[in-house]
Coordinates of N, CA and C in Angstrom, one line a residue:
F1 N -14.5 -27.0 -51.7 CA -14.6 -26.8 -50.2 C -13.8 -27.9 -49.5
F2 N -13.3 -27.4 -48.3 CA -12.5 -28.4 -47.5 C -13.4 -29.2 -46.6
P3 N -13.0 -30.4 -46.3 CA -13.8 -31.2 -45.4 C -13.9 -30.5 -44.0
F4 N -14.9 -30.8 -43.3 CA -15.1 -30.1 -42.0 C -14.0 -30.3 -41.0
G5 N -13.5 -31.6 -41.0 CA -12.4 -31.9 -40.1 C -11.1 -31.2 -40.4
F6 N -10.9 -31.0 -41.7 CA -9.7 -30.3 -42.2 C -9.7 -28.9 -41.8
V7 N -10.9 -28.3 -41.9 CA -11.1 -26.9 -41.5 C -10.9 -26.7 -40.0
S8 N -11.3 -27.7 -39.2 CA -11.1 -27.6 -37.8 C -9.6 -27.6 -37.5
Q9 N -8.8 -28.5 -38.2 CA -7.4 -28.5 -38.0 C -6.7 -27.2 -38.3
L10 N -7.2 -26.6 -39.5 CA -6.6 -25.3 -39.9 C -6.9 -24.3 -38.8
F11 N -8.1 -24.3 -38.3 CA -8.5 -23.3 -37.3 C -7.6 -23.4 -36.1
G12 N -7.3 -24.7 -35.7 CA -6.4 -24.9 -34.5 C -5.0 -24.4 -34.8
I13 N -4.5 -24.6 -36.0 CA -3.2 -24.2 -36.3 C -3.1 -22.7 -36.4
F14 N -4.0 -22.1 -37.1 CA -3.9 -20.6 -37.4 C -4.9 -19.9 -36.4
S15 N -4.8 -20.2 -35.1 CA -5.6 -19.5 -34.2 C -5.0 -18.1 -34.0
L16 N -5.8 -17.2 -33.3 CA -5.4 -15.8 -33.1 C -4.0 -15.8 -32.4
S17 N -3.8 -16.7 -31.4 CA -2.6 -16.6 -30.6 C -1.4 -17.0 -31.5
N18 N -1.6 -17.8 -32.5 CA -0.5 -18.1 -33.4 C -0.2 -17.0 -34.4
L19 N -1.3 -16.4 -35.0 CA -1.2 -15.4 -36.0 C -0.7 -14.1 -35.4
F20 N -1.1 -13.8 -34.1 CA -0.7 -12.5 -33.5 C -0.1 -12.8 -32.2
P21 N 1.1 -13.4 -32.1 CA 1.7 -13.8 -30.8 C 2.1 -12.6 -30.0
V22 N 2.4 -11.5 -30.6 CA 2.8 -10.3 -29.8 C 1.6 -9.7 -29.1
C23 N 0.4 -9.7 -29.8 CA -0.8 -9.2 -29.1 C -1.3 -10.1 -28.0
C24 N -1.0 -11.4 -28.1 CA -1.6 -12.3 -27.1 C -0.6 -12.6 -26.0
T25 N 0.6 -12.1 -26.0 CA 1.6 -12.4 -25.0 C 1.5 -11.3 -23.9
R26 N 1.4 -11.7 -22.7 CA 1.3 -10.7 -21.6 C 2.6 -9.9 -21.5
A27 N 2.4 -8.6 -21.5 CA 3.6 -7.7 -21.4 C 4.3 -7.8 -20.1
V28 N 5.7 -7.8 -20.2 CA 6.5 -7.9 -19.1 C 6.8 -6.5 -18.5
I29 N 6.4 -6.3 -17.3 CA 6.5 -5.0 -16.7 C 7.8 -5.0 -15.9
K30 N 8.7 -4.1 -16.2 CA 10.0 -4.0 -15.5 C 9.7 -3.3 -14.1
P31 N 10.2 -3.8 -13.0 CA 10.0 -3.1 -11.7 C 10.9 -1.9 -11.6
K32 N 10.4 -0.9 -10.9 CA 11.2 0.3 -10.7 C 12.2 0.0 -9.6
G33 N 13.4 0.3 -9.8 CA 14.5 0.0 -8.9 C 14.8 1.2 -8.0
Y34 N 15.1 0.9 -6.7 CA 15.5 1.9 -5.7 C 16.8 1.6 -5.1
K35 N 17.6 2.5 -4.9 CA 18.9 2.3 -4.3 C 19.0 3.0 -2.9
A36 N 19.4 2.3 -1.9 CA 19.6 2.9 -0.6 C 21.1 3.0 -0.3
E37 N 21.6 4.1 0.1 CA 23.0 4.3 0.4 C 23.2 4.7 1.9
A38 N 22.1 4.8 2.6 CA 22.1 5.2 4.0 C 20.8 4.7 4.6
P39 N 20.7 4.7 6.0 CA 19.4 4.4 6.6 C 18.4 5.4 6.2
N40 N 17.1 4.9 6.3 CA 15.9 5.8 6.2 C 15.8 6.4 4.8
Q41 N 16.3 5.6 3.8 CA 16.0 6.0 2.4 C 15.0 5.1 1.7
V42 N 15.0 3.8 2.0 CA 14.0 2.9 1.5 C 13.6 1.9 2.6
W43 N 12.3 1.9 2.9 CA 11.8 0.9 3.8 C 10.9 -0.1 3.1
S44 N 10.8 -1.3 3.6 CA 10.0 -2.3 3.1 C 9.0 -2.8 4.2
W45 N 7.8 -3.0 3.9 CA 6.9 -3.4 5.0 C 5.9 -4.5 4.5
D46 N 5.3 -5.2 5.4 CA 4.4 -6.3 5.1 C 3.6 -6.7 6.3
I47 N 2.7 -7.6 6.2 CA 1.9 -8.1 7.3 C 1.9 -9.6 7.2
T48 N 2.1 -10.3 8.3 CA 2.1 -11.8 8.3 C 1.2 -12.2 9.4
Y49 N 0.7 -13.5 9.3 CA -0.2 -14.1 10.2 C 0.6 -14.7 11.4
L50 N 0.0 -14.6 12.6 CA 0.5 -15.3 13.8 C -0.7 -16.1 14.3
A51 N -0.5 -17.4 14.4 CA -1.7 -18.3 14.8 C -2.1 -18.0 16.2
S52 N -3.4 -17.9 16.4 CA -4.0 -17.8 17.8 C -4.5 -19.1 18.3
A53 N -4.9 -19.1 19.5 CA -5.4 -20.4 20.1 C -6.8 -20.7 19.6
V54 N -7.5 -19.8 19.0 CA -8.8 -20.0 18.4 C -8.6 -20.5 17.0
R55 N -9.1 -21.7 16.7 CA -8.9 -22.3 15.3 C -9.5 -21.4 14.3
G56 N -8.7 -21.1 13.2 CA -9.1 -20.3 12.1 C -9.0 -18.8 12.4
S57 N -8.5 -18.4 13.6 CA -8.3 -17.0 13.9 C -6.8 -16.7 14.0
F58 N -6.5 -15.5 13.6 CA -5.1 -15.1 13.6 C -4.9 -13.7 14.2
Y59 N -3.7 -13.5 14.6 CA -3.2 -12.1 14.9 C -2.4 -11.7 13.7
Y60 N -2.3 -10.4 13.5 CA -1.6 -9.8 12.3 C -0.4 -9.0 12.7
L61 N 0.8 -9.4 12.3 CA 2.0 -8.7 12.6 C 2.4 -7.8 11.5
Y62 N 2.4 -6.5 11.8 CA 2.9 -5.5 10.9 C 4.3 -5.2 11.2
V63 N 5.2 -5.2 10.1 CA 6.6 -5.0 10.3 C 7.1 -4.1 9.2
V64 N 7.9 -3.0 9.6 CA 8.6 -2.2 8.7 C 10.1 -2.3 8.9
E65 N 10.8 -2.6 7.8 CA 12.2 -2.8 7.8 C 13.0 -1.9 6.9
D66 N 14.1 -1.3 7.4 CA 15.0 -0.5 6.6 C 15.8 -1.4 5.7
I67 N 15.8 -1.3 4.4 CA 16.5 -2.3 3.6 C 18.0 -2.1 3.6
Y68 N 18.5 -0.9 3.9 CA 19.9 -0.6 4.0 C 20.6 -1.3 5.2
S69 N 19.9 -1.1 6.3 CA 20.5 -1.6 7.6 C 19.9 -2.9 8.0
R70 N 18.7 -3.3 7.5 CA 17.9 -4.4 7.9 C 17.3 -4.3 9.3
K71 N 17.4 -3.1 9.8 CA 16.8 -2.8 11.1 C 15.3 -2.8 11.0
I72 N 14.6 -3.5 12.0 CA 13.2 -3.4 12.1 C 12.9 -2.0 12.8
V73 N 12.4 -1.1 12.0 CA 12.2 0.3 12.5 C 10.9 0.5 13.3
C74 N 9.9 -0.3 13.0 CA 8.7 -0.3 13.8 C 7.8 -1.5 13.5
W75 N 7.0 -1.9 14.5 CA 6.2 -3.1 14.3 C 5.0 -3.0 15.2
E76 N 4.0 -3.8 15.0 CA 2.8 -3.9 15.8 C 2.0 -5.2 15.5
V77 N 1.4 -5.7 16.6 CA 0.5 -6.9 16.4 C -0.9 -6.4 16.6
R78 N -1.8 -6.7 15.7 CA -3.2 -6.3 15.7 C -4.1 -7.5 15.5
E79 N -5.4 -7.2 15.7 CA -6.4 -8.3 15.6 C -6.9 -8.4 14.1
R80 N -6.6 -7.5 13.3 CA -7.1 -7.5 11.9 C -6.2 -6.7 11.0
E81 N -6.3 -6.8 9.7 CA -5.6 -6.0 8.7 C -6.4 -4.7 8.5
S82 N -5.7 -3.6 8.5 CA -6.4 -2.3 8.4 C -5.4 -1.3 7.9
A83 N -5.9 -0.5 6.9 CA -5.1 0.7 6.4 C -4.9 1.7 7.5
E84 N -5.9 1.8 8.5 CA -5.8 2.8 9.6 C -4.7 2.3 10.5
Y85 N -4.6 1.0 10.8 CA -3.5 0.6 11.7 C -2.1 0.8 11.0
A86 N -2.1 0.5 9.7 CA -0.9 0.6 8.9 C -0.4 2.1 8.9
S87 N -1.3 3.0 8.7 CA -0.9 4.4 8.6 C -0.5 4.9 10.0
E88 N -1.1 4.4 11.1 CA -0.6 4.8 12.4 C 0.8 4.3 12.7
L89 N 1.1 3.1 12.2 CA 2.4 2.5 12.4 C 3.5 3.3 11.7
I90 N 3.2 3.7 10.4 CA 4.1 4.5 9.6 C 4.4 5.8 10.3
R91 N 3.3 6.4 10.8 CA 3.5 7.7 11.5 C 4.5 7.5 12.7
K92 N 4.3 6.5 13.5 CA 5.1 6.2 14.6 C 6.6 5.9 14.2
G93 N 6.7 5.2 13.1 CA 8.1 4.9 12.6 C 8.8 6.1 12.2
C94 N 8.1 7.0 11.4 CA 8.7 8.3 11.0 C 9.1 9.1 12.2
L95 N 8.3 9.2 13.2 CA 8.6 9.9 14.4 C 9.8 9.4 15.1
A96 N 9.8 8.1 15.3 CA 10.9 7.4 16.0 C 12.2 7.6 15.3
E97 N 12.2 7.6 14.0 CA 13.4 7.7 13.2 C 13.8 9.2 12.8
G98 N 12.9 10.1 13.2 CA 13.2 11.5 13.0 C 13.1 11.8 11.5
I99 N 12.2 11.2 10.8 CA 12.0 11.5 9.3 C 11.4 12.9 9.2
R100 N 12.2 13.9 8.7 CA 11.6 15.2 8.6 C 11.7 15.8 7.2
R101 N 12.1 14.9 6.3 CA 12.3 15.4 4.9 C 11.5 14.5 4.0
E102 N 11.2 15.0 2.8 CA 10.5 14.1 1.8 C 11.5 13.3 1.1
G103 N 11.0 12.1 0.6 CA 11.8 11.3 -0.2 C 12.0 9.9 0.2
L104 N 11.5 9.6 1.5 CA 11.6 8.2 1.9 C 10.7 7.3 1.1
I105 N 11.2 6.2 0.6 CA 10.5 5.2 -0.2 C 9.9 4.2 0.7
L106 N 8.6 3.9 0.6 CA 8.0 2.8 1.4 C 7.5 1.8 0.4
H107 N 8.1 0.6 0.4 CA 7.7 -0.5 -0.5 C 6.9 -1.5 0.1
S108 N 5.9 -2.0 -0.6 CA 5.0 -3.1 -0.1 C 4.4 -3.8 -1.2
D109 N 3.6 -4.9 -0.9 CA 2.9 -5.6 -1.9 C 1.6 -4.8 -2.2
N110 N 0.6 -5.4 -2.8 CA -0.6 -4.7 -3.3 C -1.8 -5.0 -2.4
G111 N -1.6 -5.4 -1.1 CA -2.8 -5.7 -0.3 C -3.6 -4.4 0.0
S112 N -4.8 -4.7 0.4 CA -5.7 -3.5 0.7 C -5.2 -2.6 1.8
P113 N -4.6 -3.1 2.9 CA -4.1 -2.1 3.9 C -3.0 -1.2 3.3
M114 N -2.2 -1.7 2.3 CA -1.2 -0.9 1.7 C -1.7 0.1 0.7
R115 N -2.8 -0.1 0.1 CA -3.4 0.8 -0.9 C -4.6 1.5 -0.4
G116 N -5.0 1.3 0.9 CA -6.1 2.0 1.4 C -6.0 3.5 1.4
A117 N -7.2 4.2 1.2 CA -7.2 5.6 1.1 C -6.5 6.3 2.3
T118 N -6.8 5.8 3.5 CA -6.2 6.4 4.7 C -4.7 6.3 4.7
M119 N -4.2 5.1 4.3 CA -2.7 4.9 4.2 C -2.1 5.8 3.2
L120 N -2.7 5.9 2.0 CA -2.1 6.8 1.0 C -2.1 8.2 1.4
A121 N -3.2 8.7 2.1 CA -3.3 10.0 2.5 C -2.2 10.3 3.6
T122 N -2.0 9.4 4.5 CA -0.9 9.5 5.5 C 0.4 9.7 4.8
L123 N 0.7 8.8 3.9 CA 2.0 8.9 3.2 C 2.2 10.2 2.5
Q124 N 1.2 10.7 1.9 CA 1.3 12.0 1.2 C 1.6 13.1 2.2
K125 N 0.9 13.1 3.3 CA 1.1 14.1 4.4 C 2.5 14.0 4.9
L126 N 3.1 12.8 5.1 CA 4.4 12.7 5.6 C 5.5 12.9 4.6
G127 N 5.1 13.0 3.3 CA 6.1 13.1 2.3 C 6.8 11.8 1.9
V128 N 6.2 10.7 2.2 CA 6.7 9.4 2.0 C 6.2 8.9 0.6
I129 N 7.1 8.3 -0.2 CA 6.7 7.9 -1.6 C 6.4 6.4 -1.6
P130 N 5.1 6.1 -1.9 CA 4.8 4.6 -1.9 C 5.3 3.9 -3.1
S131 N 5.7 2.7 -2.9 CA 6.1 1.8 -4.0 C 5.5 0.5 -3.8
F132 N 5.0 -0.1 -4.9 CA 4.3 -1.4 -4.8 C 4.9 -2.5 -5.7
S133 N 4.7 -3.7 -5.3 CA 5.1 -4.8 -6.1 C 4.3 -4.9 -7.3
R134 N 4.8 -5.6 -8.4 CA 4.1 -5.8 -9.6 C 3.0 -6.8 -9.3
P135 N 1.8 -6.7 -10.0 CA 0.8 -7.6 -9.8 C 1.2 -9.0 -10.2
S136 N 0.9 -10.0 -9.4 CA 1.1 -11.4 -9.6 C 2.6 -11.8 -9.7
V137 N 3.5 -10.9 -9.1 CA 4.9 -11.2 -9.0 C 5.2 -11.4 -7.5
S138 N 5.6 -12.7 -7.2 CA 5.7 -13.1 -5.8 C 7.0 -12.6 -5.1
D139 N 8.0 -12.3 -5.8 CA 9.3 -11.9 -5.2 C 9.7 -10.5 -5.3
D140 N 8.8 -9.6 -5.5 CA 9.0 -8.2 -5.6 C 9.2 -7.5 -4.2
N141 N 9.0 -8.2 -3.1 CA 9.1 -7.6 -1.8 C 10.1 -8.5 -1.0
P142 N 11.3 -8.7 -1.5 CA 12.2 -9.8 -0.9 C 12.6 -9.5 0.5
Y143 N 12.8 -8.3 0.9 CA 13.3 -8.0 2.2 C 12.3 -8.4 3.3
S144 N 11.1 -8.0 3.1 CA 10.1 -8.4 4.1 C 9.9 -9.9 4.1
E145 N 9.9 -10.5 3.0 CA 9.7 -12.0 2.9 C 10.9 -12.7 3.6
S146 N 12.1 -12.2 3.4 CA 13.2 -12.8 4.1 C 13.2 -12.6 5.6
L147 N 12.7 -11.5 6.0 CA 12.6 -11.2 7.5 C 11.6 -12.1 8.1
F148 N 10.4 -12.3 7.4 CA 9.4 -13.2 8.0 C 9.9 -14.7 8.0
R149 N 10.7 -15.1 7.1 CA 11.3 -16.4 7.1 C 12.2 -16.6 8.4
T150 N 13.0 -15.5 8.6 CA 13.9 -15.6 9.8 C 13.1 -15.7 11.0
L151 N 12.0 -14.9 11.1 CA 11.1 -14.9 12.3 C 10.5 -16.2 12.5
K152 N 9.9 -16.8 11.5 CA 9.1 -18.0 11.7 C 9.9 -19.3 11.8
Y153 N 11.2 -19.2 11.3 CA 12.0 -20.4 11.4 C 13.1 -20.3 12.4
C154 N 13.1 -19.2 13.3 CA 14.1 -19.1 14.3 C 13.7 -20.2 15.4
P155 N 14.8 -20.7 16.1 CA 14.5 -21.7 17.1 C 13.6 -21.3 18.2
A156 N 13.5 -20.0 18.5 CA 12.7 -19.5 19.6 C 11.2 -19.4 19.2
Y157 N 10.9 -19.6 17.9 CA 9.5 -19.4 17.5 C 8.6 -20.4 18.2
P158 N 7.5 -20.0 18.8 CA 6.6 -20.9 19.6 C 6.1 -22.1 18.8
G159 N 6.1 -23.3 19.4 CA 5.6 -24.5 18.7 C 4.1 -24.6 18.8
K160 N 3.4 -23.7 19.5 CA 2.0 -23.8 19.6 C 1.4 -22.3 19.4
P161 N 0.2 -22.2 19.1 CA -0.4 -20.9 18.9 C -0.3 -20.0 20.1
F162 N -0.4 -18.7 19.9 CA -0.4 -17.7 21.0 C -1.7 -17.7 21.7
E163 N -1.7 -17.7 23.0 CA -2.9 -17.7 23.8 C -3.6 -16.4 23.8
S164 N -2.9 -15.3 23.6 CA -3.5 -14.0 23.6 C -2.7 -13.0 22.8
I165 N -3.3 -11.9 22.4 CA -2.5 -10.9 21.6 C -1.4 -10.3 22.4
E166 N -1.5 -10.2 23.8 CA -0.5 -9.7 24.6 C 0.7 -10.7 24.6
Q167 N 0.4 -12.0 24.6 CA 1.5 -13.0 24.5 C 2.3 -12.8 23.2
A168 N 1.5 -12.6 22.1 CA 2.1 -12.5 20.8 C 3.0 -11.2 20.8
R169 N 2.5 -10.1 21.3 CA 3.3 -8.9 21.4 C 4.6 -9.0 22.2
Q170 N 4.5 -9.7 23.3 CA 5.7 -9.9 24.1 C 6.7 -10.7 23.4
W171 N 6.3 -11.8 22.7 CA 7.2 -12.6 21.9 C 7.9 -11.8 20.8
V172 N 7.1 -11.1 20.1 CA 7.6 -10.3 18.9 C 8.6 -9.2 19.5
H173 N 8.3 -8.6 20.6 CA 9.2 -7.6 21.2 C 10.6 -8.3 21.5
R174 N 10.6 -9.5 22.0 CA 11.8 -10.2 22.3 C 12.6 -10.5 21.0
F175 N 11.8 -10.9 20.0 CA 12.4 -11.2 18.7 C 13.1 -10.0 18.1
V176 N 12.4 -8.9 18.1 CA 12.9 -7.6 17.5 C 14.2 -7.2 18.2
Q177 N 14.2 -7.3 19.6 CA 15.4 -6.9 20.3 C 16.6 -7.8 19.9
W178 N 16.3 -9.1 19.8 CA 17.4 -10.0 19.4 C 17.8 -9.7 17.9
Y179 N 16.9 -9.5 17.0 CA 17.2 -9.3 15.6 C 18.0 -8.0 15.4
N180 N 17.5 -6.9 16.0 CA 18.2 -5.6 15.8 C 19.5 -5.5 16.5
L181 N 19.7 -6.1 17.7 CA 20.8 -5.9 18.6 C 21.8 -7.0 18.7
E182 N 21.4 -8.3 18.4 CA 22.2 -9.4 18.5 C 22.5 -10.2 17.2
H183 N 21.5 -10.3 16.4 CA 21.6 -11.1 15.2 C 22.7 -10.5 14.2
R184 N 23.7 -11.2 13.9 CA 24.7 -10.8 12.9 C 24.3 -11.2 11.5
H185 N 23.9 -10.2 10.8 CA 23.2 -10.5 9.5 C 24.2 -10.7 8.4
S186 N 24.1 -11.8 7.7 CA 25.1 -12.2 6.6 C 25.1 -11.2 5.5
A187 N 24.0 -10.6 5.2 CA 23.9 -9.7 4.0 C 24.6 -8.3 4.3
I188 N 25.0 -8.0 5.5 CA 25.6 -6.8 5.9 C 27.0 -7.1 6.6
R189 N 27.6 -8.1 6.2 CA 29.0 -8.5 6.7 C 29.0 -8.9 8.1
Y190 N 27.9 -9.5 8.6 CA 27.8 -10.1 9.9 C 28.0 -9.0 11.0
V191 N 27.4 -7.8 10.8 CA 27.2 -6.9 11.9 C 25.7 -6.9 12.2
T192 N 25.3 -6.4 13.3 CA 23.9 -6.4 13.6 C 23.2 -5.3 12.9
P193 N 21.9 -5.4 12.6 CA 21.1 -4.3 12.0 C 21.2 -3.0 12.8
G194 N 21.2 -3.1 14.1 CA 21.4 -1.9 15.0 C 22.7 -1.2 14.8
Q195 N 23.8 -2.0 14.7 CA 25.1 -1.4 14.4 C 25.2 -0.7 13.1
R196 N 24.6 -1.4 12.1 CA 24.6 -0.8 10.7 C 23.8 0.5 10.7
H197 N 22.6 0.4 11.3 CA 21.7 1.6 11.3 C 22.3 2.8 12.0
G198 N 23.1 2.5 13.0 CA 23.8 3.6 13.8 C 25.1 4.0 13.2
G199 N 25.5 3.4 12.1 CA 26.8 3.8 11.5 C 28.0 3.3 12.2
E200 N 27.9 2.2 13.0 CA 29.0 1.6 13.7 C 29.7 0.6 12.8
D201 N 29.1 0.1 11.7 CA 29.6 -1.0 11.0 C 31.0 -0.7 10.3
T202 N 31.2 0.5 9.9 CA 32.5 0.8 9.2 C 33.7 0.5 10.1
A203 N 33.6 1.1 11.3 CA 34.8 0.9 12.2 C 34.9 -0.6 12.6
L204 N 33.8 -1.3 12.8 CA 33.8 -2.7 13.2 C 34.5 -3.5 12.1
L205 N 34.1 -3.3 10.9 CA 34.6 -4.0 9.7 C 36.0 -3.7 9.4
E206 N 36.4 -2.5 9.6 CA 37.9 -2.2 9.5 C 38.7 -2.9 10.5
K207 N 38.2 -3.0 11.7 CA 38.9 -3.8 12.7 C 39.0 -5.2 12.4
R208 N 37.9 -5.8 11.9 CA 38.0 -7.2 11.5 C 39.0 -7.4 10.3
Q209 N 39.0 -6.5 9.4 CA 39.9 -6.7 8.3 C 41.3 -6.7 8.7
R210 N 41.7 -5.8 9.7 CA 43.0 -5.8 10.2 C 43.4 -7.1 10.9
L211 N 42.4 -7.6 11.7 CA 42.7 -8.8 12.4 C 42.9 -10.0 11.5
Y212 N 42.2 -10.1 10.4 CA 42.4 -11.1 9.4 C 43.7 -11.0 8.7
E213 N 44.1 -9.8 8.4 CA 45.4 -9.6 7.8 C 46.6 -9.9 8.7
V214 N 46.4 -9.6 10.0 CA 47.5 -10.0 10.9 C 47.5 -11.5 11.0
A215 N 46.4 -12.2 11.1 CA 46.3 -13.6 11.2 C 46.9 -14.3 10.0
K216 N 46.7 -13.8 8.8 CA 47.2 -14.3 7.6 C 48.7 -14.1 7.6
A217 N 49.2 -13.0 8.0 CA 50.7 -12.7 8.0 C 51.4 -13.7 9.0
R218 N 50.8 -14.0 10.1 CA 51.4 -14.9 11.0 C 51.4 -16.4 10.6
N219 N 50.3 -16.7 9.9 CA 50.2 -18.1 9.5 C 49.7 -18.2 8.0
P220 N 50.6 -17.8 7.1 CA 50.2 -17.7 5.7 C 49.8 -19.1 5.1
H221 N 50.4 -20.2 5.7 CA 50.1 -21.5 5.1 C 48.6 -21.9 5.3
R222 N 48.0 -21.2 6.2 CA 46.6 -21.6 6.5 C 45.6 -20.9 5.5
W223 N 46.1 -20.1 4.7 CA 45.3 -19.3 3.8 C 45.6 -19.7 2.3
S224 N 44.6 -20.2 1.6 CA 44.8 -20.5 0.2 C 44.5 -19.4 -0.7
G225 N 43.9 -18.3 -0.3 CA 43.6 -17.2 -1.1 C 43.5 -15.9 -0.3
E226 N 42.6 -15.0 -0.8 CA 42.5 -13.7 -0.1 C 41.6 -14.0 1.2
T227 N 41.8 -13.0 2.1 CA 40.9 -13.1 3.3 C 39.5 -12.7 3.0
R228 N 38.6 -13.0 3.9 CA 37.2 -12.7 3.7 C 37.0 -11.2 3.5
N229 N 36.1 -10.9 2.6 CA 35.8 -9.5 2.3 C 35.0 -8.8 3.4
W230 N 35.6 -7.9 4.1 CA 35.0 -7.2 5.2 C 34.7 -5.7 4.9
K231 N 34.7 -5.4 3.6 CA 34.4 -4.0 3.2 C 32.9 -3.8 3.4
P232 N 32.5 -2.6 3.9 CA 31.0 -2.4 4.1 C 30.3 -2.4 2.8
V233 N 29.0 -2.8 2.9 CA 28.1 -2.8 1.7 C 27.6 -1.4 1.6
N234 N 28.1 -0.7 0.6 CA 27.8 0.7 0.4 C 26.4 1.0 -0.1
E235 N 25.9 0.1 -0.9 CA 24.6 0.4 -1.5 C 23.8 -0.9 -1.5
V236 N 22.5 -0.7 -1.3 CA 21.5 -1.8 -1.3 C 20.4 -1.5 -2.2
W237 N 20.0 -2.5 -3.1 CA 19.0 -2.2 -4.1 C 17.7 -3.0 -3.8
L238 N 16.6 -2.3 -4.1 CA 15.3 -3.0 -4.2 C 15.0 -3.1 -5.7
N239 N 14.9 -4.3 -6.2 CA 14.7 -4.5 -7.7 C 15.8 -3.9 -8.5
P240 N 17.0 -4.4 -8.3 CA 18.2 -3.8 -9.0 C 18.1 -4.0 -10.5
P241 N 18.7 -3.1 -11.3 CA 18.7 -3.3 -12.7 C 19.6 -4.5 -13.1
K242 N 19.5 -5.0 -14.3 CA 20.2 -6.2 -14.7 C 21.7 -6.2 -14.5
E243 N 22.3 -5.0 -14.8 CA 23.8 -4.9 -14.7 C 24.2 -5.0 -13.3
I244 N 23.4 -4.5 -12.3 CA 23.8 -4.6 -10.9 C 23.6 -6.1 -10.4
R245 N 22.6 -6.7 -10.9 CA 22.4 -8.2 -10.5 C 23.6 -9.0 -11.0
A246 N 24.0 -8.7 -12.3 CA 25.1 -9.5 -12.8 C 26.4 -9.2 -12.1
K247 N 26.6 -8.0 -11.7 CA 27.8 -7.6 -10.9 C 27.8 -8.3 -9.5
D248 N 26.7 -8.3 -8.9 CA 26.6 -8.9 -7.5 C 26.8 -10.4 -7.6
Q249 N 26.3 -11.0 -8.7 CA 26.4 -12.5 -8.8 C 27.9 -12.8 -9.1
K250 N 28.6 -12.0 -9.9 CA 30.0 -12.2 -10.1 C 30.8 -12.0 -8.9
V251 N 30.5 -11.0 -8.1 CA 31.2 -10.8 -6.8 C 31.0 -12.0 -5.8
G252 N 29.7 -12.4 -5.8 CA 29.4 -13.5 -4.9 C 30.1 -14.8 -5.3
N253 N 30.2 -15.1 -6.6 CA 30.9 -16.3 -7.1 C 32.4 -16.3 -6.8
S254 N 33.0 -15.1 -6.8 CA 34.4 -14.9 -6.6 C 34.8 -14.8 -5.1
S255 N 33.9 -14.6 -4.2 CA 34.2 -14.3 -2.8 C 34.2 -15.6 -2.0

């Protein structure tokens, strides 16, 4: 017989996780990828907190963004999180954008307003296909997260809490107007989300490309390489496959 201490050491070495590593390792779930080649094919939405003047109390900003154009297609500020409020917002967004066919993808995280029975029933009625982030994966909803960073770190964001829900709504309205109509978004070649959503970006970018080519022809000594890439971004991915990520990284490094 082995001494008790030696048996304990053996048990530590040959534990179940060592003997059966495949069984004890958490399975890696690959996210489902979606490609948008035009507006109103894939939307992303989420809810973020807006501080109120009452300590520990918040207003809740619901925002839906088109991932192809980056346009904020609809938004609302409410006193609480609710699947009913969320479903009402999506109905308004579909009406405003003239969504009359099935196939729109609506991506979100796994919060209760996103998975509530009222919300899911509304999506089914509208012909909208729900998509959800993977459990415990923090970066599966990157478009909404990026938008909220832009909102909360913009210079105009209030330095103190909102005094009322009306004040919060007024500020968000001004932000959305600026974001959609004035903000030149780096991910879409520095056109505004509104221009991209309305199909104006192609002509604008062609004009920029010609201006750069003329400038280079006039002063070639000022250019060490090719001009900036002003070609429109023809497709946008949510959770792109590995080969697309590698291609985008290569293009980014060479541009």
